[in-house]
Coordinates of C-alpha atoms and ligand atoms in Angstrom, one line a residue:
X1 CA -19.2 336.8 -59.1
X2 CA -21.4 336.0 -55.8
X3 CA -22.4 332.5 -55.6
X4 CA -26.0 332.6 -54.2
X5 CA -27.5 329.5 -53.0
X6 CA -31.1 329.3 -54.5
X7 CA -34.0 329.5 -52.5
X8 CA -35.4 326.4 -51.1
X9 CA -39.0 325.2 -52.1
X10 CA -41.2 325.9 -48.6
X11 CA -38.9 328.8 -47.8
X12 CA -40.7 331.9 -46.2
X13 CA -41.5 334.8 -48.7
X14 CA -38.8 337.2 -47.4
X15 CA -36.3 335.0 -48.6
X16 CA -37.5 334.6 -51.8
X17 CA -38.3 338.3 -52.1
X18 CA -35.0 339.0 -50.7
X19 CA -33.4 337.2 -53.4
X20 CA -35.4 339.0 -56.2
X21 CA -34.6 342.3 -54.8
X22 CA -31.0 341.7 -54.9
X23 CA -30.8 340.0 -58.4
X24 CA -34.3 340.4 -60.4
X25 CA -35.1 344.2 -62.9
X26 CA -37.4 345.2 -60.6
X27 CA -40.4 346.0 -62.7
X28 CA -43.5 344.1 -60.6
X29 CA -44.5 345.4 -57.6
X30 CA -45.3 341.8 -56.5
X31 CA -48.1 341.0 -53.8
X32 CA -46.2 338.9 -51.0
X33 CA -47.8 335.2 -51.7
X34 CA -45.5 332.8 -52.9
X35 CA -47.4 330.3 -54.9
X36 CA -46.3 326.9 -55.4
X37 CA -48.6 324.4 -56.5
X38 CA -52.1 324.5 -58.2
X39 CA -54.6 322.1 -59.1
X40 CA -57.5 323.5 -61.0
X41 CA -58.9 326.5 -59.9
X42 CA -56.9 326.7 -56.7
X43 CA -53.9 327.7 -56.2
X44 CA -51.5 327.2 -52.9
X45 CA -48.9 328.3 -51.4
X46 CA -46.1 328.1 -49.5
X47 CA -47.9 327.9 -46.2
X48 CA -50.1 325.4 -47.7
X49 CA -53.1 328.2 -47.8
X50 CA -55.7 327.7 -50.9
X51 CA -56.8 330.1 -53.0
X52 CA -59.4 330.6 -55.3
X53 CA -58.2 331.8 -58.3
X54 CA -60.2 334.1 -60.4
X55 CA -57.3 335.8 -62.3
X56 CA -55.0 332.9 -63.8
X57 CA -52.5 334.4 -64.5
X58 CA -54.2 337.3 -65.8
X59 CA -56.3 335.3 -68.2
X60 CA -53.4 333.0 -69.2
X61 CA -54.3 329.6 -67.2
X62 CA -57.8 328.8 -69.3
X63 CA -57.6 324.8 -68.7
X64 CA -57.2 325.3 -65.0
X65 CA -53.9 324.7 -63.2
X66 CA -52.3 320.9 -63.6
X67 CA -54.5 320.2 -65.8
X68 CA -54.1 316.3 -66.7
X69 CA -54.4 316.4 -70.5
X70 CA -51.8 319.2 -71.1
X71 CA -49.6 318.1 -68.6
X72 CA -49.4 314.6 -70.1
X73 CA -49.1 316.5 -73.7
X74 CA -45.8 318.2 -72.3
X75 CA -44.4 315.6 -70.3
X76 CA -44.6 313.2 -73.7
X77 CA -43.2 316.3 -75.9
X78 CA -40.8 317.0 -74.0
X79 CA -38.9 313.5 -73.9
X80 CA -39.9 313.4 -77.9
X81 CA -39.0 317.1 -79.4
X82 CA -39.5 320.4 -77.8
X83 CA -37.9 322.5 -80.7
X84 CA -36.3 322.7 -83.8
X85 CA -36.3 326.4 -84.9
X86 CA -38.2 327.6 -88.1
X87 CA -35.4 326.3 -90.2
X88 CA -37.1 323.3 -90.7
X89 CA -41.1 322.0 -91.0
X90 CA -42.6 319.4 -88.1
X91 CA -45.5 318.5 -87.6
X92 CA -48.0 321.0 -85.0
X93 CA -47.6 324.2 -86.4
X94 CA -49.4 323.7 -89.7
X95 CA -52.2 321.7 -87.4
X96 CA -52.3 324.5 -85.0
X97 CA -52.5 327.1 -87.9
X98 CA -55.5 325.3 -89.5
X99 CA -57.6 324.9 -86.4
X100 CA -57.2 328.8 -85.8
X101 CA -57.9 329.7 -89.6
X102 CA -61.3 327.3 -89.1
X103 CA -61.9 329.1 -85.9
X104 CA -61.2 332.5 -86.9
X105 CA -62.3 332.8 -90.1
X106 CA -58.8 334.6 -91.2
X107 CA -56.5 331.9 -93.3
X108 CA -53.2 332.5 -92.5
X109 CA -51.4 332.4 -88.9
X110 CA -48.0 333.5 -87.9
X111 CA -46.7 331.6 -84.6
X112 CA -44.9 333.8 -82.1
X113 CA -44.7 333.5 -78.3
X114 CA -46.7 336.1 -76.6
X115 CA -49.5 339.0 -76.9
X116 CA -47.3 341.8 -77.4
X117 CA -45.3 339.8 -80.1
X118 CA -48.7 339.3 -82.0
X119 CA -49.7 342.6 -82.0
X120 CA -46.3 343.9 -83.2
X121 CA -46.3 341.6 -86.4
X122 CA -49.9 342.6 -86.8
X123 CA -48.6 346.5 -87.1
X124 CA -45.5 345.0 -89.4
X125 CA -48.5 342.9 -91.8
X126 CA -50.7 346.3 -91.8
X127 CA -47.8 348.4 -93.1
X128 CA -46.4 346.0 -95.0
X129 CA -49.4 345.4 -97.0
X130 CA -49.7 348.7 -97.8
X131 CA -46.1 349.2 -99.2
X132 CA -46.7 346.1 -101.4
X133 CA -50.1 347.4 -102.4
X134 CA -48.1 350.9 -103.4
X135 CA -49.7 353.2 -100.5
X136 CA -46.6 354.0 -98.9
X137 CA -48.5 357.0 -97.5
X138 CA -50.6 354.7 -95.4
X139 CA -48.5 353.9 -92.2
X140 CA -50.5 355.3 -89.7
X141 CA -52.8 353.3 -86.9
X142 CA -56.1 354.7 -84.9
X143 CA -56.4 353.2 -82.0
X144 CA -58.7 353.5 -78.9
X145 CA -58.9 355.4 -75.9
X146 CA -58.2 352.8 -72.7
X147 CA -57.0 350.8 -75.1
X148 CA -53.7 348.5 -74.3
X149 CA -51.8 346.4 -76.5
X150 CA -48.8 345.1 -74.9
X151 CA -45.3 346.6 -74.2
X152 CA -42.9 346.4 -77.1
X153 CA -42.3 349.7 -79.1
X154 CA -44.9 349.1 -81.9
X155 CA -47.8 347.6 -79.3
X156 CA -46.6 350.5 -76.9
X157 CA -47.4 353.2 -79.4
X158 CA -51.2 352.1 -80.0
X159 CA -51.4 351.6 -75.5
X160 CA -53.5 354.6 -74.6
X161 CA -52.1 355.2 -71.2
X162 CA -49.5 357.7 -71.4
X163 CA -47.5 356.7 -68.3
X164 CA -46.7 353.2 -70.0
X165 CA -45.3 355.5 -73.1
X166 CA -44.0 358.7 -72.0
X167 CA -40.7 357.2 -70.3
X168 CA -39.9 355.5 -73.5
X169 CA -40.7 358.2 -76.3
X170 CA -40.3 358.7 -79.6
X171 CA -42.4 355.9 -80.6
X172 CA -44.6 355.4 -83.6
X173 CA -45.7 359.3 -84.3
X174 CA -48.7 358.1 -86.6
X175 CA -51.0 357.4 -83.8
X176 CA -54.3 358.9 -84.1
X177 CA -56.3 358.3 -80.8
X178 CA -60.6 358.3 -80.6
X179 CA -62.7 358.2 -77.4
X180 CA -63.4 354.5 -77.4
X181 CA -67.5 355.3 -77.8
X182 CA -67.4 358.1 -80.3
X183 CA -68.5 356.4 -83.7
X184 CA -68.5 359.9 -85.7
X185 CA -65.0 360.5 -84.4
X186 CA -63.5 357.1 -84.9
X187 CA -64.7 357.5 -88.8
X188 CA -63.5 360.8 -88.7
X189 CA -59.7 360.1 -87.6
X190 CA -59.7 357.1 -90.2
X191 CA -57.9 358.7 -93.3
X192 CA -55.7 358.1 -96.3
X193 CA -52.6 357.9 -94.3
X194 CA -54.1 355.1 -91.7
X195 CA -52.1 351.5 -92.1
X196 CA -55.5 349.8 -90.1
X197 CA -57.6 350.6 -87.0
X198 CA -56.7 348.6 -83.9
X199 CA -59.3 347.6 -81.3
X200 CA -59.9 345.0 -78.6
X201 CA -63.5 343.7 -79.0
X202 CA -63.6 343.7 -74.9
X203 CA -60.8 345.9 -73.5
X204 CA -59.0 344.3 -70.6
X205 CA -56.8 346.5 -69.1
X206 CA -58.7 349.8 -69.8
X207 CA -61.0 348.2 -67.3
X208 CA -63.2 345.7 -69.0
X209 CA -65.1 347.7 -71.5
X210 CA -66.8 346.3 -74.3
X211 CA -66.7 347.8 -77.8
X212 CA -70.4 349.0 -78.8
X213 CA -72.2 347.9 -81.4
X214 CA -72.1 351.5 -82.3
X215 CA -68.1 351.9 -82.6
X216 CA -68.2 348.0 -84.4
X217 CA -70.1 349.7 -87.2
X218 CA -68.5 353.0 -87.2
X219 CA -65.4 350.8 -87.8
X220 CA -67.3 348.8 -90.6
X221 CA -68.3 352.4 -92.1
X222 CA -64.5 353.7 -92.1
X223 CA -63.7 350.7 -93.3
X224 CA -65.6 350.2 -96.4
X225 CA -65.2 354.5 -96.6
X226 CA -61.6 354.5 -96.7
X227 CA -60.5 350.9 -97.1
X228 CA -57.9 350.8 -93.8
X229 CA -57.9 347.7 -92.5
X230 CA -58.9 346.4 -89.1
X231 CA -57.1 344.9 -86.3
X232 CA -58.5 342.7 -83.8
X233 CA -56.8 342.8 -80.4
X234 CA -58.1 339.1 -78.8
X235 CA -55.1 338.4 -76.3
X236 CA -57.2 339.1 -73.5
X237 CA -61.4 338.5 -74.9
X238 CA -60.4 336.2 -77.3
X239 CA -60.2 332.2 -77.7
X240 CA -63.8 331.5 -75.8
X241 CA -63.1 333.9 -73.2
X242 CA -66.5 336.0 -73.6
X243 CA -68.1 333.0 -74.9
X244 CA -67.7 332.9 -78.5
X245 CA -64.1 332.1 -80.1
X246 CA -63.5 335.4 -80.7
X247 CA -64.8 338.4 -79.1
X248 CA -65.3 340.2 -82.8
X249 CA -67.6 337.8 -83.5
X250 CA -70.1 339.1 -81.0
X251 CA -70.1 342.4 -82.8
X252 CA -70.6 341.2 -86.7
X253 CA -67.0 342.2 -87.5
X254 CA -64.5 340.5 -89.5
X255 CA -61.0 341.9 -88.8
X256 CA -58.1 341.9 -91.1
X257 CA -56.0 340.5 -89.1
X258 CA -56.0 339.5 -85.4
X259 CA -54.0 339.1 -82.4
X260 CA -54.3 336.0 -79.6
X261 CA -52.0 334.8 -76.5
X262 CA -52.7 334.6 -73.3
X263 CA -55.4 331.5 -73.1
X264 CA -53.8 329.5 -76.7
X265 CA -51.1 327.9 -74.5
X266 CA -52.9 327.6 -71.5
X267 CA -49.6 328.5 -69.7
X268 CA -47.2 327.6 -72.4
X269 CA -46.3 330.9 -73.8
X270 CA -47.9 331.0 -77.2
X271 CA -49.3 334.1 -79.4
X272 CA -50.0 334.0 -83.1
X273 CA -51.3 336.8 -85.9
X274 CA -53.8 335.8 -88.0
X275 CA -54.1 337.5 -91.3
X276 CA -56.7 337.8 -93.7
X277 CA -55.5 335.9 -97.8
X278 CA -55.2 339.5 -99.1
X279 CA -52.8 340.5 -96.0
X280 CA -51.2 337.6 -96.5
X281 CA -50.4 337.5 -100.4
X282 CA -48.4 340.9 -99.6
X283 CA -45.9 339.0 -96.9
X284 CA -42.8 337.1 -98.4
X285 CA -40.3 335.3 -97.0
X286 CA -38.1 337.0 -94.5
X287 CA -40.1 339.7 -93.4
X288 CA -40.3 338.5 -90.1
X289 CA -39.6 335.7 -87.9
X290 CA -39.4 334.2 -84.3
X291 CA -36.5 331.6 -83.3
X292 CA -38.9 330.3 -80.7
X293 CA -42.1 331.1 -82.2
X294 CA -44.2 327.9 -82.9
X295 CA -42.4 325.2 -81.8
X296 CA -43.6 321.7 -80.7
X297 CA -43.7 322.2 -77.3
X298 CA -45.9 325.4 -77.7
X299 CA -48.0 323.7 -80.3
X300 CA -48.7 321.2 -78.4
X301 CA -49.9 322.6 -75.5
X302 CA -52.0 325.4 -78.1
X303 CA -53.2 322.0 -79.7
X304 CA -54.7 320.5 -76.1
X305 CA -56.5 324.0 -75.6
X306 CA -57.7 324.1 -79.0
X307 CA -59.1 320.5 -78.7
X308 CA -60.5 321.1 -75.2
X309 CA -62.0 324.9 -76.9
X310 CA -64.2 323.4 -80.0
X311 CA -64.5 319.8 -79.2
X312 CA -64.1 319.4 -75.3
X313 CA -67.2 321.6 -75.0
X314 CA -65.3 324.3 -72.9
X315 CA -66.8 327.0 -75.0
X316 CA -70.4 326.1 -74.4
X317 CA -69.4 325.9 -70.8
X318 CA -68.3 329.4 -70.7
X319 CA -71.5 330.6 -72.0
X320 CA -73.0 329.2 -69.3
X321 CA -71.1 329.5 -66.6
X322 CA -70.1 332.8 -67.9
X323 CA -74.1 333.7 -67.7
X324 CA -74.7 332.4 -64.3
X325 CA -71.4 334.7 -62.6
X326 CA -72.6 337.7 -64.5
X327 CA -75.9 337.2 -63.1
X328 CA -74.5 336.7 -59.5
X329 CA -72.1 339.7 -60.1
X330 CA -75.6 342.1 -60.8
X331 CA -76.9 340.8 -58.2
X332 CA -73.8 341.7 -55.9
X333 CA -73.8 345.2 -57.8
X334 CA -77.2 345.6 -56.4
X335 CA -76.2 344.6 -52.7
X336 CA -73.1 347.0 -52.7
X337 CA -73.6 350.2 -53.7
X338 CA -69.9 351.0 -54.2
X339 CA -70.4 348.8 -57.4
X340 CA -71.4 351.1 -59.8
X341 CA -71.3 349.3 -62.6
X342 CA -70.9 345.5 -63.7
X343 CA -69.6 344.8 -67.0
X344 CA -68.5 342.1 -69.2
X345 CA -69.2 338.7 -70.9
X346 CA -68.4 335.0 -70.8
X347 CA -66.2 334.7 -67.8
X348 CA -64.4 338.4 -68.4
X349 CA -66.0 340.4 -65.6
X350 CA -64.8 344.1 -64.5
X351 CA -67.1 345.4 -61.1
X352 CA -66.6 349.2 -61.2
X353 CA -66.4 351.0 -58.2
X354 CA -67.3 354.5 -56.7
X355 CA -63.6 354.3 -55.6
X356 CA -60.0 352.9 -56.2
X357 CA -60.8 348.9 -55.9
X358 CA -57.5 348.2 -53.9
X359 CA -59.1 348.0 -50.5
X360 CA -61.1 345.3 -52.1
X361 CA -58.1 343.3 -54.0
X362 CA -56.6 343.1 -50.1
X363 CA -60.0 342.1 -48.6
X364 CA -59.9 339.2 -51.0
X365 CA -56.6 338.2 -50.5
X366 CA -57.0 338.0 -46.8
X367 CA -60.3 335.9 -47.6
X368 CA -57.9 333.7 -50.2
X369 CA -59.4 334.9 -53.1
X370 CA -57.4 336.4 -56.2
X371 CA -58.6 339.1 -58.2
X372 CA -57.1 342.2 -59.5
X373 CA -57.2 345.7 -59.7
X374 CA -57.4 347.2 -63.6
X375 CA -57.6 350.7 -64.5
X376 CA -57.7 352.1 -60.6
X377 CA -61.6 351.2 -60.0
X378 CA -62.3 348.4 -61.4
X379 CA -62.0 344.6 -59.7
X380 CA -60.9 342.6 -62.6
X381 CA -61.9 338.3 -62.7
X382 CA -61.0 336.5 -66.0
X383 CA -61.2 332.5 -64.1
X384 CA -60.0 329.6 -65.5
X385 CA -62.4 328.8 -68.5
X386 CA -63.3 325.1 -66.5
X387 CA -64.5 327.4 -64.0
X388 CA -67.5 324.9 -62.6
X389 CA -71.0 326.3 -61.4
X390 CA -70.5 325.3 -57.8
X391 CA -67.0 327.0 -58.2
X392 CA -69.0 330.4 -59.4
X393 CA -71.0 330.3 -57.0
X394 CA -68.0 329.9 -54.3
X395 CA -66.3 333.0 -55.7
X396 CA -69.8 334.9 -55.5
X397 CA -70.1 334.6 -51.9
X398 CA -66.8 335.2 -51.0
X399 CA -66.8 338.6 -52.9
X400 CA -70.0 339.3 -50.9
X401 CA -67.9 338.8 -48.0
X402 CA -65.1 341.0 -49.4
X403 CA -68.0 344.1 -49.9
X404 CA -69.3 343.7 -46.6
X405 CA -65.4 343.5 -44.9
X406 CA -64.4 346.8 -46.6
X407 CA -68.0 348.5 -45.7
X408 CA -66.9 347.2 -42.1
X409 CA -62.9 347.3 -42.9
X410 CA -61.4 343.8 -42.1
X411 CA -58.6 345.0 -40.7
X412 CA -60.5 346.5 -37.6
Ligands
PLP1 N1 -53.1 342.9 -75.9 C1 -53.9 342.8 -74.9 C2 -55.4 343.1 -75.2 C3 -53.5 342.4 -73.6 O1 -54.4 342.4 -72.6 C4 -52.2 342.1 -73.4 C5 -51.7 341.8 -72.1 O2 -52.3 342.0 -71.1 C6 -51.3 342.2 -74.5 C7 -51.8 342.6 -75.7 C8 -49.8 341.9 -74.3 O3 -49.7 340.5 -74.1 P1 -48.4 339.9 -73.4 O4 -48.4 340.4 -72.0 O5 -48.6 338.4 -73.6 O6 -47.2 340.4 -74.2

C-alpha cells in the first residue's frame, strides 16, 4: 500500500483534485472551487474568494454556514454522547419525533440518515402495510413524470429519468409512470395492485415544478377511489422550504406517509419517514432499522433546526423573503428573454430558459455566485433559509449581471 501524504489546507485545487482522481469512485463531475470555510451565506475558498451561496449544498445548509447555535449544539454533544446505536433509548430521538409528528400532522417518525434512506423505508411501510392489511396483491407504486427520489434501488425505481436507472436494471417492475399534470391519467394508472402514489409537492430535480392543484386532487380522488395510499416526497420542498413546513400543505393534501432530509440537520446528515397511526400499527419490531439512524449527534443538530423552524421565526422569514426573490426573479424574467419561465415558492426558485442554463451556471461562478443547473434548462437556487432581504437583493443583481454577461459572453 502507497502511503499518500494528505493534502494540505490552502493547497491549490490540482492537488486536491489530483488526489481524488487517483483515490476517490469517481461519480461527481466536480466544478474546480475548493471551499473551505463559510460563514452564513458565503462561502470561501481556498484563494480566499467569497461566494454567495444560493445552493447550500443543494438545499442541505438551511441555518446558513457556521451557524453559532448548531455549532455550539455539536461542539457540547460531541464531548457529551454522539451515539449509542438503537439498541438502547436516550434522550433526542423521541423529542425530535414529536416535534415532526406536531409539525407534520403524521404521528409516527422513523430516524434514518439521508433522503434516499427515507424514501426507501417509505416504499418498505407502503408494502408492508398492505401485506399486514392481507392485500399482498398491492405492491405496486405510481409515480411522476420528472419526478426524483434518491438513488438506492427502491427510490431509483420511482426516479423518472431513465439514465439514472437503465445502468442498474432490474429494479422494482411495478412502476406505473403518469405525466406529472395529467389528473385523468394519474387516477387512471392508480389500481388495485398500487402499494401508494409517490409525489414531491415541488419537484426539485425535475427542474422545480410544482404539483397543481389539479394533480393534488386527482391524487385525493384516486385515493378515496381506490384506497392507495400517498407518499409525500419533502427532502427537497419540505421543512419551510416553500414557506409552509411542508410543501403538501400548500395543496390541501395529507399524505400517508412522508419523506424529509436535506434541511432537518442543517448539514448533519439526518432523514426520517413519517407515517400516518394506521401505517404505523402494521410495522413491528424488526422490520427495519438504521445503526446510525437517529442518534444524538443528528438529533441534536435536527433539534436546533427545528427550534430555529417553528419558534425562531425562520419560517415566517421565508415567506417573506421567499416573496420578495420571487418577485425580483419575475422581474429579471421580464428583463431577459432567455427566461422563459420563473417558477417556485418560498426560497425554491427554478429560472427556465430557452436553452441549456450551463453558460449561465459559469457566468455566475466567475461573478462568485453559486447556483446550479437542474434538468438541462433550468438555473436552480434553494439559499440558506436565513437568507436576509439585503442578501436577496444582492443575489438579484448579480444574476442580472450573469444575463447580461452571457447575452454579451463574459469570456470575450
Ligand atoms: N428525494 C428528493 C425529492 C430529493 O431531491 C433527493 C435529493 O436530491 C432525494 C430524495 C435523495 O436524498 P439524498 O441525496 O439525501 O439521499
Amino acid at each position: 500500500m502507497t502511503s499518500q501524504t494528505p493534502v494540505e489546507s490552502g493547497a491549490p485545487p490540482s492537488a486536491v483534485k489530483a488526489l481524488e482522481s487517483q483515490h476517490l469512485l469517481q461519480t461527481y463531475r466536480r466544478i474546480p472551487v475548493v471551499f473551505t470555510r463559510g460563514k452564513g451565506v458565503y462561502l470561501y475558498d481556498d484563494s480566499g474568494r467569497r461566494y454567495l451561496d444560493l445552493i447550500s449544498g443543494i438545499g442541505v445548509a438551511s441555518l446558513g454556514h457556521a451557524n453559532p447555535a448548531l455549532a455550539a449544539a455539536l461542539a457540547d454533544q460531541a464531548q457529551t454522547l454522539i451515539h449509542t446505536s438503537n439498541l438502547y433509548y436516550h434522550e433526542l430521538q423521541g423529542q425530535v419525533a414529536a416535534r415532526l409528528a406536531a409539525l407534520s400532522g403524521l404521528p409516527r417518525v422513523f430516524i434514518c440518515n439521508s433522503g434516499t434512506e427515507a424514501v426507501e423505508a417509505c416504499l418498505k411501510f407502503a408494502r408492508r402495510f398492505w401485506y399486514t392489511s392481507g392485500d399482498r396483491q398491492r405492491t405496486g407504486f405510481v409515480a411522476l413524470e420528472h419526478g426524483f427520489h434518491g438513488r438506492t434501488m427502491g427510490s431509483l425505481s420511482v426516479t423518472w429519468d431513465e439514465h439514472y436507472r437503465a445502468p442498474f436494471e432490474p429494479l422494482l417492475t411495478d412502476v406505473t409512470w403518469v405525466p406529472a399534470s395529467d389528473p385523468d391519467a394519474l387516477v387512471a394508472a392508480v389500481s388495485s395492485t398500487t402499494a401508494a402514489i409517490i409525489v414531491e409537492a415541488v419537484q426539485g430535480e425535475g427542474g422545480i415544478r410544482p404539483l397543481s392543484p389539479e394533480m393534488a386532487a386527482a391524487i385525493e380522488r384516486a385515493r378515496q377511489r381506490n384506497g392507495a395510499l400517498v407518499i409525500a416526497d419533502e427532502v427537497q420542498c419540505g421543512l419551510g422550504r416553500t414557506g409552509t413546513a411542508f410543501g403538501y400543505q400548500r395543496l390541501g393534501l395529507q399524505p400517508d406517509l412522508a419523506a424529509i432530509g436535506k434541511a432537518l440537520g442543517a448539514g448533519v446528515p439526518v432523514g426520517a419517514a413519517l407515517v400516518s397511526q394506521p401505517v404505523a400499527s402494521a410495522v413491528s419490531f424488526g422490520d427495519h432499522g438504521t445503526t446510525y439512524g437517529g442518534n444524538l449527534l443528528a438529533c441534536r443538530a435536527a433539534l436546533v433546526f427545528l427550534d430555529a423552524l417553528t419558534s425562531g421565526g425562520l419560517q415566517e422569514h421565508v415567506g417573506e423573503v421567499g416573496g420578495r426573490f420571487g418577485e425580483g426573479l419575475r422581474a429579471l424574467a421580464a428583463r431577459h428573454s432567455v427566461i422563459r419561465e420563473v417558477r417556485g415558492a418560498g426560497l425554491m426558485w427554478g429560472l427556465d430558459l430557452a436553452v441549456d442554463a450551463t453558460a449561465y451556471i459559469d457566468a455566475a461562478l466567475n461573478r462568485a455566485l453559486l447556483v446550479n443547473r437542474t434538468a438541462n434548462t433550468v438555473v436552480r437556487m434553494l439559499p440558506p433559509f436565513v437568507i436576509t432581504r439585503a442578501e436577496v437583493d444582492e443575489a438579484l443583481t448579480v444574476l442580472d449581471g450573469v444575463f447580461t454577461d452571457v447575452a454579451r459572453p463574459f469570456d470575450s
